[in-house]
CSV table of C-alpha atoms in Angstrom, one decimal:
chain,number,residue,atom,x,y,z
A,224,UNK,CA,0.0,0.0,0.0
A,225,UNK,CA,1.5,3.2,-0.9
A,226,UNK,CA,1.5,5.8,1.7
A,227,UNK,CA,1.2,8.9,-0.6
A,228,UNK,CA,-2.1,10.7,-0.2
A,229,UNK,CA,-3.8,13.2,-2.0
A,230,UNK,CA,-7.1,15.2,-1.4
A,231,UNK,CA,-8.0,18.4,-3.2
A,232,UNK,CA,-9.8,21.5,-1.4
A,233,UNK,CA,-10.3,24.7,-2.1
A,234,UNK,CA,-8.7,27.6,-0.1
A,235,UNK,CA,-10.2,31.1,0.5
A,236,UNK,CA,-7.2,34.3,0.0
A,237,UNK,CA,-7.7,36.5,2.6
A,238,UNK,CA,-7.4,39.6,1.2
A,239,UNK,CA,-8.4,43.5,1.4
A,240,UNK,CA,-10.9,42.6,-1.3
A,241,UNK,CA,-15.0,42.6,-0.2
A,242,UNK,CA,-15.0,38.7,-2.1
A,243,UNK,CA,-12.1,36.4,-1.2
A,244,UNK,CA,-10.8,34.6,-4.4
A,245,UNK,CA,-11.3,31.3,-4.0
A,246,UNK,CA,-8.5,28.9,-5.3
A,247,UNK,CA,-8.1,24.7,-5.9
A,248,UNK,CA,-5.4,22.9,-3.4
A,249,UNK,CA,-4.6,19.9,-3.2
A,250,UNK,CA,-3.3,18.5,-0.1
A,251,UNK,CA,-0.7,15.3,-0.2
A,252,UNK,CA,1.2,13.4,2.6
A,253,UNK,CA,4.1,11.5,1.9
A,254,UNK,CA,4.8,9.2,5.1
A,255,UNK,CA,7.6,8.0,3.1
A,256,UNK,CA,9.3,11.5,2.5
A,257,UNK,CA,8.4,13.6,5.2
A,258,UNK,CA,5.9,11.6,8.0
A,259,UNK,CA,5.2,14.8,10.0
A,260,UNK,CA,4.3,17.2,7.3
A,261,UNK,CA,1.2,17.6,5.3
A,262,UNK,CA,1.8,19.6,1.5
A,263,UNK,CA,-0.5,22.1,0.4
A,264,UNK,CA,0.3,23.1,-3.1
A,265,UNK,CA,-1.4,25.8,-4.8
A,266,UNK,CA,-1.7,26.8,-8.5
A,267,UNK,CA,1.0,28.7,-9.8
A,268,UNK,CA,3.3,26.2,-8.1
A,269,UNK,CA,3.4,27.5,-4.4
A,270,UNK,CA,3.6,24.7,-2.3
A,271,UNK,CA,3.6,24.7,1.8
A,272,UNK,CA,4.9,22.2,4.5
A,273,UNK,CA,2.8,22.9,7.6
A,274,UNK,CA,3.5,20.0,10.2
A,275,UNK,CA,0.5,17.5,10.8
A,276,UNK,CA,0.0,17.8,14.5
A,277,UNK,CA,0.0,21.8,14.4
A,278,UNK,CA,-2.8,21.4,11.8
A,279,UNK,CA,-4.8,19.0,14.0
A,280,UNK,CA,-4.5,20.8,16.5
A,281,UNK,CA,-5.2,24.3,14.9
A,282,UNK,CA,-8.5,22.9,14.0
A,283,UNK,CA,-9.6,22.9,17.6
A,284,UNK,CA,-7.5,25.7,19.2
A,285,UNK,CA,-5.2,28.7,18.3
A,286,UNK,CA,-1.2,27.7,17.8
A,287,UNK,CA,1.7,29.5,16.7
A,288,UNK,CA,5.1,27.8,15.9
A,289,UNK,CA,7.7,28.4,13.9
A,290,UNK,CA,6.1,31.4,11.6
A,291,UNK,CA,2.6,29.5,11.2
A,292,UNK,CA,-0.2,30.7,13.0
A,293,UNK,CA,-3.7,28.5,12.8
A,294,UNK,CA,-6.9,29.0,14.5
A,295,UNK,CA,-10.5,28.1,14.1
A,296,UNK,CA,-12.7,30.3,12.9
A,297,UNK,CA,-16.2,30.1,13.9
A,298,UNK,CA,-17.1,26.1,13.9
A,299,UNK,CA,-16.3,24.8,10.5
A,300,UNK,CA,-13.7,27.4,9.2
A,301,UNK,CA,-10.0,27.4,10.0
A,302,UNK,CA,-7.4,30.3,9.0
A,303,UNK,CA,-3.2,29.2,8.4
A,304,UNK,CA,-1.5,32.3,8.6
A,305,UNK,CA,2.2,31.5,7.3
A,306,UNK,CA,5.0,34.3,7.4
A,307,UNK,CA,8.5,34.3,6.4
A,308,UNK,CA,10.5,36.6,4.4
A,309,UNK,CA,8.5,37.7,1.7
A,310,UNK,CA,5.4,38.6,3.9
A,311,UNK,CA,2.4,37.4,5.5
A,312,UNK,CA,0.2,34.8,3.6
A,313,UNK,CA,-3.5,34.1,4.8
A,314,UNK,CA,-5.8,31.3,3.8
A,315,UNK,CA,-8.9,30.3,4.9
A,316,UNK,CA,-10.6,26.6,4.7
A,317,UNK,CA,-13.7,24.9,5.7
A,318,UNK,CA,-12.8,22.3,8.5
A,319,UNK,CA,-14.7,19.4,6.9
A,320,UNK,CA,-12.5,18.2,4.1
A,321,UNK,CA,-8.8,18.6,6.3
A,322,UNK,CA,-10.6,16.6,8.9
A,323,UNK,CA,-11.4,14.0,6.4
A,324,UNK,CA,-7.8,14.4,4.9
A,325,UNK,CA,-5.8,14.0,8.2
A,326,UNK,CA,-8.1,11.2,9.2
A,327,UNK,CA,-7.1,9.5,6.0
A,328,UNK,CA,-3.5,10.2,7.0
A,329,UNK,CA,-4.0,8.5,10.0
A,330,UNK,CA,-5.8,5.2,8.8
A,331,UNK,CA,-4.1,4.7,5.5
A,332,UNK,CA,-0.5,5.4,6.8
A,333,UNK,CA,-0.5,4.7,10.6
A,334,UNK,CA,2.8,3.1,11.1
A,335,UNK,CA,3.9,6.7,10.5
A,336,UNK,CA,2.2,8.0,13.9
A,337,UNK,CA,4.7,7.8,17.0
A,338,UNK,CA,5.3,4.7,18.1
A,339,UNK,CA,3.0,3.2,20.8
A,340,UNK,CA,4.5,1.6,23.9
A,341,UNK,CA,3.3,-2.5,23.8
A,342,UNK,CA,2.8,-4.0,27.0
A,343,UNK,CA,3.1,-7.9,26.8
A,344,UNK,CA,-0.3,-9.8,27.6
A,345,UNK,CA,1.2,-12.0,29.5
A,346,UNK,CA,3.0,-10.0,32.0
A,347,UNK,CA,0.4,-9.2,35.8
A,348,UNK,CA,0.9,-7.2,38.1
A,349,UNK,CA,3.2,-8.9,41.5
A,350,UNK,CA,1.7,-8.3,44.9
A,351,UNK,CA,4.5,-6.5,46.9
A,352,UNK,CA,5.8,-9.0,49.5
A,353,UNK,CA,7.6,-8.7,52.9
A,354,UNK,CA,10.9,-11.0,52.9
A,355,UNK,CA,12.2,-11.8,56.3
């Protein structure tokens, strides 16, 4: 099973303007390449790494690391504010399809999630006992 996948969605350009353009992305994790990151590449070739767990978590709550800056917005919007260099980029998306996207993530690629500890079936529990 291949652990590329690809979604598309469309984003919403915060702008000055009264309508915000909306534009086609397509969203693609490669747990081969880069397990932590989800791509979002936008026409004209622009493409951004934003790491999977900020995302997630964005989705609920406000976070900021590392020049991102994602929040919800009312209860099926979230805004990824991105700045580096050239500026300050702000897009908009509804919820519902990078929920379904980062669930995907999870179910078709999970031996790229962190490692969970295995605790043998066998082993119990030993009563603490007094030696004389």
């Amino acid at each position: 099973m291949s652990s590329v996948i690809h979604d598309h969605a469309r984003a919403r350009l915060v702008t000055d303007a009264r309508d915000l353009p909306v534009v086609p992305v397509e969203l693609r994790f490669d747990g081969a390449e880069s397990p932590a990151a989800i791509r979002i590449a936008y026409p004209g070739g622009t493409e951004w790494a934003v790491e999977r767990e900020l995302l997630e978590r964005g989705l609920r709550y406000p976070v900021e690391q590392d020049g991102w800056r994602i929040w919800p917005c009312g209860r099926v919007q979230v805004v990824v504010e991105r700045h580096d260099a050239a500026g300050v980029d702000v897009v908009q998306f509804d919820c519902a399809p990078l929920v379904r996207f980062l669930r995907r993530t999870h179910q078709e690629a999970p031996h790229h999630d962190a490692p969970k500890r295995e605790t043998p079936q066998h082993e119990t529990p030993r009563p603490e006992t007094a030696r004389a």
